[in-house]
Amino acid sequence: MSVFARVADLGSFTAAAKELRMSPTMIGKHIRFLEDRLGSQLINRSTRRQGLTELGRSYLDHCKHLLVEAEAGDALVEEALSAPRGKLRVATSVAFGSYSLAPALVRFRKRYPEVSVDLVLSDKMADLLEEGLDAAIRVGTLTDSSMMSRSLSPYTGVVCAAPSYLAERGTPIHPRDLVHHDCLRYPGWSDARRWSFFGPEGEVHVDVESRLTINNAFGIRYAALAGAGIVLMRDELLADDIAAGRLRVLLPNYTTQARARQILWPRNRKMTPKLRALIDFIVETYG
């Protein structure tokens, strides 16, 4: 249609070919294809100039209207792809999403007011393709080849207990002392039974015992505050409790094993401005 409209406006195949950077032969093929599809001649050919048939003049008006609408649609898509806008669905764990990501997304929304976020919180491993998710923040090593990822700062853990528990059971001095204590096991922290430490004598592994296992970080935190035992959790989730004295840091001469963390998204998903903005923001905030 666009070739036909240019031929009609310019008056010849040659002029249209020059403007459209096509050969006159190819221009003729476009016109013949259009006429064959419609079953009627649109242009009267002569050696010097091409003129529209009566049907061609009527058809030209409709073509121009459709082409204007098509250009408007292209412009709308181009505009949508040039600036972050639209809806994003993002998944992460309950504790991290509630405690850290949800407040951070307030800043994201202020920076990109035309982007809305559906934050999906679950401690189960989300299937991005199956659940229609744009991205997810996960802890651990990426093994799924259908996903793309960018690394974030690793999680670090801290060992803590409530003063009431320590007053009753004593304070461990060495990681191996933990075998004599109640340790609260959280399956979301790598190997919940074996805790690994790095200290003056190198790497130390301890198989802890617990009479209480909880599959939610908030549940583990509240149990620790109640004096149920010693907890190993992400330091950012316990920072306020430590600062307020509700929990005491143990084994200060030892560090715990860090865990990889990353944001990932489907490999076959188009990198739209809204997704790129989210990824860059997450890396900026947690990189």
Tab-separated table of N, CA and C in Angstrom, residues 126 128-129 133-138 140-152 261-272 275-276 278-279 282-283:
chain	number	residue	atom	x	y	z
A	126	ALA	N	9.898	-20.060	42.502
A	126	ALA	CA	8.900	-19.694	41.505
A	126	ALA	C	9.353	-20.106	40.105
A	128	LEU	N	9.267	-18.854	36.609
A	128	LEU	CA	8.987	-17.571	35.975
A	128	LEU	C	8.112	-17.707	34.745
A	129	LEU	N	8.403	-18.688	33.901
A	129	LEU	CA	7.635	-18.855	32.676
A	129	LEU	C	6.220	-19.331	32.974
A	133	LEU	N	6.044	-14.421	35.311
A	133	LEU	CA	6.861	-13.454	36.040
A	133	LEU	C	7.906	-12.833	35.127
A	134	ASP	N	8.175	-11.556	35.338
A	134	ASP	CA	9.198	-10.876	34.554
A	134	ASP	C	10.594	-11.105	35.120
A	135	ALA	N	10.693	-11.225	36.443
A	135	ALA	CA	12.003	-11.385	37.079
A	135	ALA	C	11.817	-11.963	38.473
A	136	ALA	N	12.922	-12.437	39.025
A	136	ALA	CA	12.912	-12.964	40.389
A	136	ALA	C	14.271	-12.726	41.010
A	137	ILE	N	14.291	-12.544	42.320
A	137	ILE	CA	15.539	-12.434	43.069
A	137	ILE	C	15.682	-13.716	43.870
A	138	ARG	N	16.782	-14.428	43.635
A	138	ARG	CA	16.973	-15.732	44.255
A	138	ARG	C	18.340	-15.822	44.916
A	140	GLY	N	21.397	-18.524	45.780
A	140	GLY	CA	21.936	-19.791	45.311
A	140	GLY	C	22.543	-19.655	43.932
A	141	THR	N	23.087	-20.723	43.414
A	141	THR	CA	23.739	-20.742	42.117
A	141	THR	C	22.730	-21.030	41.017
A	142	LEU	N	22.774	-20.246	39.940
A	142	LEU	CA	21.848	-20.427	38.830
A	142	LEU	C	22.245	-21.659	38.013
A	143	THR	N	21.299	-22.568	37.833
A	143	THR	CA	21.545	-23.784	37.055
A	143	THR	C	20.611	-23.905	35.863
A	144	ASP	N	19.637	-23.016	35.759
A	144	ASP	CA	18.638	-23.076	34.692
A	144	ASP	C	19.147	-22.310	33.476
A	145	SER	N	19.407	-23.009	32.380
A	145	SER	CA	19.955	-22.375	31.180
A	145	SER	C	18.935	-21.507	30.456
A	146	SER	N	17.666	-21.605	30.812
A	146	SER	CA	16.649	-20.781	30.170
A	146	SER	C	16.558	-19.396	30.800
A	147	MET	N	17.395	-19.126	31.811
A	147	MET	CA	17.364	-17.860	32.522
A	147	MET	C	18.639	-17.043	32.282
A	148	MET	N	18.464	-15.749	32.263
A	148	MET	CA	19.579	-14.799	32.290
A	148	MET	C	19.671	-14.258	33.713
A	149	SER	N	20.836	-13.766	34.117
A	149	SER	CA	20.968	-13.274	35.493
A	149	SER	C	22.048	-12.207	35.586
A	150	ARG	N	21.952	-11.444	36.655
A	150	ARG	CA	23.013	-10.519	37.057
A	150	ARG	C	23.256	-10.717	38.549
A	151	SER	N	24.509	-10.753	38.918
A	151	SER	CA	24.873	-11.028	40.306
A	151	SER	C	24.616	-9.821	41.196
A	152	LEU	N	24.197	-10.118	42.418
A	152	LEU	CA	24.034	-9.106	43.459
A	152	LEU	C	25.027	-9.427	44.573
A	261	ARG	N	23.673	-14.439	45.427
A	261	ARG	CA	22.331	-13.865	45.240
A	261	ARG	C	22.298	-13.204	43.868
A	262	GLN	N	21.174	-13.282	43.197
A	262	GLN	CA	21.098	-12.728	41.846
A	262	GLN	C	19.667	-12.392	41.472
A	263	ILE	N	19.554	-11.509	40.476
A	263	ILE	CA	18.261	-11.261	39.853
A	263	ILE	C	18.288	-11.979	38.517
A	264	LEU	N	17.216	-12.671	38.198
A	264	LEU	CA	17.171	-13.420	36.942
A	264	LEU	C	15.867	-13.185	36.219
A	265	TRP	N	15.904	-13.436	34.905
A	265	TRP	CA	14.743	-13.238	34.051
A	265	TRP	C	14.832	-14.215	32.879
A	266	PRO	N	13.703	-14.537	32.227
A	266	PRO	CA	13.722	-15.514	31.135
A	266	PRO	C	14.608	-15.063	29.984
A	267	ARG	N	15.383	-16.010	29.464
A	267	ARG	CA	16.315	-15.711	28.376
A	267	ARG	C	15.587	-15.225	27.122
A	268	ASN	N	14.398	-15.782	26.873
A	268	ASN	CA	13.680	-15.432	25.646
A	268	ASN	C	12.767	-14.226	25.820
A	269	ARG	N	12.807	-13.572	26.986
A	269	ARG	CA	11.952	-12.412	27.244
A	269	ARG	C	12.584	-11.155	26.649
A	270	LYS	N	11.811	-10.384	25.905
A	270	LYS	CA	12.319	-9.148	25.316
A	270	LYS	C	12.740	-8.186	26.426
A	271	MET	N	13.918	-7.586	26.254
A	271	MET	CA	14.429	-6.651	27.249
A	271	MET	C	13.760	-5.287	27.040
A	272	THR	N	12.590	-5.126	27.638
A	272	THR	CA	11.846	-3.876	27.522
A	272	THR	C	12.459	-2.821	28.445
A	275	LEU	N	11.717	-3.534	32.153
A	275	LEU	CA	12.507	-4.618	32.738
A	275	LEU	C	13.947	-4.186	32.926
A	276	ARG	N	14.504	-3.488	31.944
A	276	ARG	CA	15.867	-2.987	32.080
A	276	ARG	C	15.977	-2.025	33.256
A	278	LEU	N	14.161	-2.007	35.981
A	278	LEU	CA	14.092	-2.777	37.230
A	278	LEU	C	15.415	-3.473	37.520
A	279	ILE	N	15.984	-4.129	36.516
A	279	ILE	CA	17.250	-4.842	36.718
A	279	ILE	C	18.337	-3.880	37.167
A	282	ILE	N	17.737	-2.832	40.807
A	282	ILE	CA	18.053	-3.885	41.767
A	282	ILE	C	19.569	-4.013	41.917
A	283	VAL	N	20.298	-3.973	40.816
A	283	VAL	CA	21.756	-4.064	40.887
A	283	VAL	C	22.338	-2.858	41.614
